[in-house]
Coordinates of C-alpha atoms in Angstrom, one line a residue:
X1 CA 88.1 108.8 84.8
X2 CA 84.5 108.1 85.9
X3 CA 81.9 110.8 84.7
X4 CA 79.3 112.0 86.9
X5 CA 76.0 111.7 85.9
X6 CA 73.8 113.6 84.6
X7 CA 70.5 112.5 86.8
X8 CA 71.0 110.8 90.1
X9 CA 69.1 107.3 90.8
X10 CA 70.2 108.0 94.6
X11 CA 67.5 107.3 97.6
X12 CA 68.9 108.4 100.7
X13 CA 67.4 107.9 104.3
X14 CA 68.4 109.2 107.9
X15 CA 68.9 107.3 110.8
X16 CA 68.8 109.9 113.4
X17 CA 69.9 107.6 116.3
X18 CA 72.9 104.8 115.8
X19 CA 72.2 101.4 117.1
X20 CA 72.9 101.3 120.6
X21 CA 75.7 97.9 119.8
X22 CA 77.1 100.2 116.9
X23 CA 80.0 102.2 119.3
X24 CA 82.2 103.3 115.9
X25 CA 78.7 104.9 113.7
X26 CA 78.3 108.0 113.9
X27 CA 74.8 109.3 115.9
X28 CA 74.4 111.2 112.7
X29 CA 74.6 108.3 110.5
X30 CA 73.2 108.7 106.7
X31 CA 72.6 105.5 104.5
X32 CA 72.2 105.7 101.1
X33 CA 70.1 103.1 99.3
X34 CA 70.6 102.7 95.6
X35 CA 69.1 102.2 93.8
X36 CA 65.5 104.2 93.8
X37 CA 62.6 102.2 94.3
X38 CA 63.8 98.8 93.0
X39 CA 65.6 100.1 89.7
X40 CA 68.3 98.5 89.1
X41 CA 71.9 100.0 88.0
X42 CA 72.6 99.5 84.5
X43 CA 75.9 101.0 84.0
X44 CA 79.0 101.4 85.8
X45 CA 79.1 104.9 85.4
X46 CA 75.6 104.7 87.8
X47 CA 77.2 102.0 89.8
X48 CA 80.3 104.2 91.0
X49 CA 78.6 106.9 92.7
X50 CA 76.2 104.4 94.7
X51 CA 79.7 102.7 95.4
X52 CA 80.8 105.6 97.4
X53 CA 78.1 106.3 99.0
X54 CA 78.2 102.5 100.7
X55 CA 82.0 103.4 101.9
X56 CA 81.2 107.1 103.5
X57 CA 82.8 106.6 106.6
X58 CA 86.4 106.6 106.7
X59 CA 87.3 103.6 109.0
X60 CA 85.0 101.3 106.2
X61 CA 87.4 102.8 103.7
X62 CA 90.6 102.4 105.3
X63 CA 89.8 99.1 106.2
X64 CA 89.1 98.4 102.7
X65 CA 92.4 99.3 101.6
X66 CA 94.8 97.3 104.3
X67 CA 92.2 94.2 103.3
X68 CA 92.9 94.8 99.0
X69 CA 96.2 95.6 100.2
X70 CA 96.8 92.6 102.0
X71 CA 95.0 90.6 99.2
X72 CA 98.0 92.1 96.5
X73 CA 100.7 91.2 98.4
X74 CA 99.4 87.6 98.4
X75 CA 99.2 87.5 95.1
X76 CA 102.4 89.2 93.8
X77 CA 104.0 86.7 96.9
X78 CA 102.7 84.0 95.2
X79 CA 103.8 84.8 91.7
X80 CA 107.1 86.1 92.7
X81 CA 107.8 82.3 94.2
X82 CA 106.1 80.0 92.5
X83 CA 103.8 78.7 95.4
X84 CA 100.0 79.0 94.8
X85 CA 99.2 77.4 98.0
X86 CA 97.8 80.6 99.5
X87 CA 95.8 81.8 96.8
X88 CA 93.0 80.8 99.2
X89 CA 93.1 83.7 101.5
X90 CA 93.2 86.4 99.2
X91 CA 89.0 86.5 99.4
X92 CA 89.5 86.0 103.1
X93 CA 92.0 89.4 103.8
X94 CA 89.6 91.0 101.1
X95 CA 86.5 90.0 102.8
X96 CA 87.3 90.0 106.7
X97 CA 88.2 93.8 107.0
X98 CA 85.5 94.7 104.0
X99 CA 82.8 93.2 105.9
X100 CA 83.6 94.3 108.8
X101 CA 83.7 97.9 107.7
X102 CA 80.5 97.5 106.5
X103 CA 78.2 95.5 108.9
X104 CA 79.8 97.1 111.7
X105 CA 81.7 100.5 110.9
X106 CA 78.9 101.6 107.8
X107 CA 76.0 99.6 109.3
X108 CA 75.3 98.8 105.6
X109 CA 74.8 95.9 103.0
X110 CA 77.7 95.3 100.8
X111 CA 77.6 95.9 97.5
X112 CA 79.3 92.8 96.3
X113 CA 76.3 91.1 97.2
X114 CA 74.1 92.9 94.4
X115 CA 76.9 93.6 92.2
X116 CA 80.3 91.8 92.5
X117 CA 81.8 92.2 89.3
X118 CA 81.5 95.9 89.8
X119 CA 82.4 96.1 93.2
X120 CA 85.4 94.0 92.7
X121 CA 87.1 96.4 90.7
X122 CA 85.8 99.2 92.7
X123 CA 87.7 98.2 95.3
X124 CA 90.9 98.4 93.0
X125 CA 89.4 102.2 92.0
X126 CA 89.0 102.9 95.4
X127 CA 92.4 101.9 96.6
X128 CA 93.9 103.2 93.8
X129 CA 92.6 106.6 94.4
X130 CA 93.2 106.2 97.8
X131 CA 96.9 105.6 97.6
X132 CA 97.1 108.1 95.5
X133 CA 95.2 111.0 98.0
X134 CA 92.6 111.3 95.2
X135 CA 89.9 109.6 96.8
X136 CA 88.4 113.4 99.1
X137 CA 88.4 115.0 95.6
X138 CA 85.6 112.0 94.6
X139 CA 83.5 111.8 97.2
X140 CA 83.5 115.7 97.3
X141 CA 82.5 115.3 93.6
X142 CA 79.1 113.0 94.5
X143 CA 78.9 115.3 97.9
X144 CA 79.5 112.5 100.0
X145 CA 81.2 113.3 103.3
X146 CA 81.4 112.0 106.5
X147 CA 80.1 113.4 109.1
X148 CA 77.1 114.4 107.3
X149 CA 76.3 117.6 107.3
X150 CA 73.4 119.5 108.9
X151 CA 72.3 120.1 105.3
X152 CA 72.2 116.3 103.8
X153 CA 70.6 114.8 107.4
X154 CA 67.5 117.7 106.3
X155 CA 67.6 116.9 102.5
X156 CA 68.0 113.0 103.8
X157 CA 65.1 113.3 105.9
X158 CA 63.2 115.2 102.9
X159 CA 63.5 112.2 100.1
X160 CA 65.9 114.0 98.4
X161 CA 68.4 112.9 96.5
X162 CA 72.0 114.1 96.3
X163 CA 73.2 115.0 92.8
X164 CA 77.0 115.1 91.8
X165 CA 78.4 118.2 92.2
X166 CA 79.3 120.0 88.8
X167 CA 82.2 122.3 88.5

């Protein structure tokens, strides 16, 4: 399991009104840009967290997990009959619903651009702790949640940035 840590390298900014050709974002949509004023992530232990943060809303998520779910049952299709012909579309599925949950449902820049080793297997994380109903319990842990709260849209606004949540 991921440890939180210990300082955050989390910028966060407000949007206070959606984009009017954005229908599915919520009008009290929070972005979080990682990382802080061009730093780089160095670990994966940063990199989860900031991960997350770019899959808040829970249509991006969901639609992230029928697209790595599709893209499995390519593959174990493929290997169960010996036919590698449609190999091919297993970045497509992936790809399709991820970037659509992201340029249109998030309204944010995915992280596989910066980072795609990392966000590969995130995915994986993410669906596996989706399918497995442990995925609330994380993003409670970093505080994200969807809607934002009064709270984070004032410390959003403020420059400040959220810190995981210790128990």
């Amino acid at each position: 399991e991921i440890d939180a840590p210990r300082a955050s390298s989390v910028s966060v900014s407000a949007r206070a009104t959606p984009r009017r050709d954005a229908p599915l974002a919520s009008s009290a949509a929070v972005r979080h840009d990682f990382p802080m004023a061009g730093k780089s992530i160095k670990t994966y232990r940063e990199f989860w967290p900031f991960y997350l943060s770019q899959h808040a809303h829970p249509l991006d998520r969901r639609l992230h997990f029928v697209g790595t779910t599709i893209v499995m049952a390519i593959l174990v299709t493929e290997l169960a009959t010996g036919r590698y012909w449609m190999l091919w579309l297993m970045p497509v599925a992936g790809y399709v619903f991820a970037w659509f949950g992201h340029f249109i449902v998030e309204m944010n820049r995915p992280a596989s651009f910066t980072y795609p080793v990392w966000s590969l297997g995130s995915d994986f994380v993410m669906w596996w702790k989706m399918a497995t109903f442990q995925i609330d319990a994380e993003l409670r842990r970093y505080a994200i949640l969807w809607p934002p709260t009064a709270e984070q849209l004032e410390r959003s606004a403020a420059g400040v940035a959220p810190q995981p949540v210790t128990a």
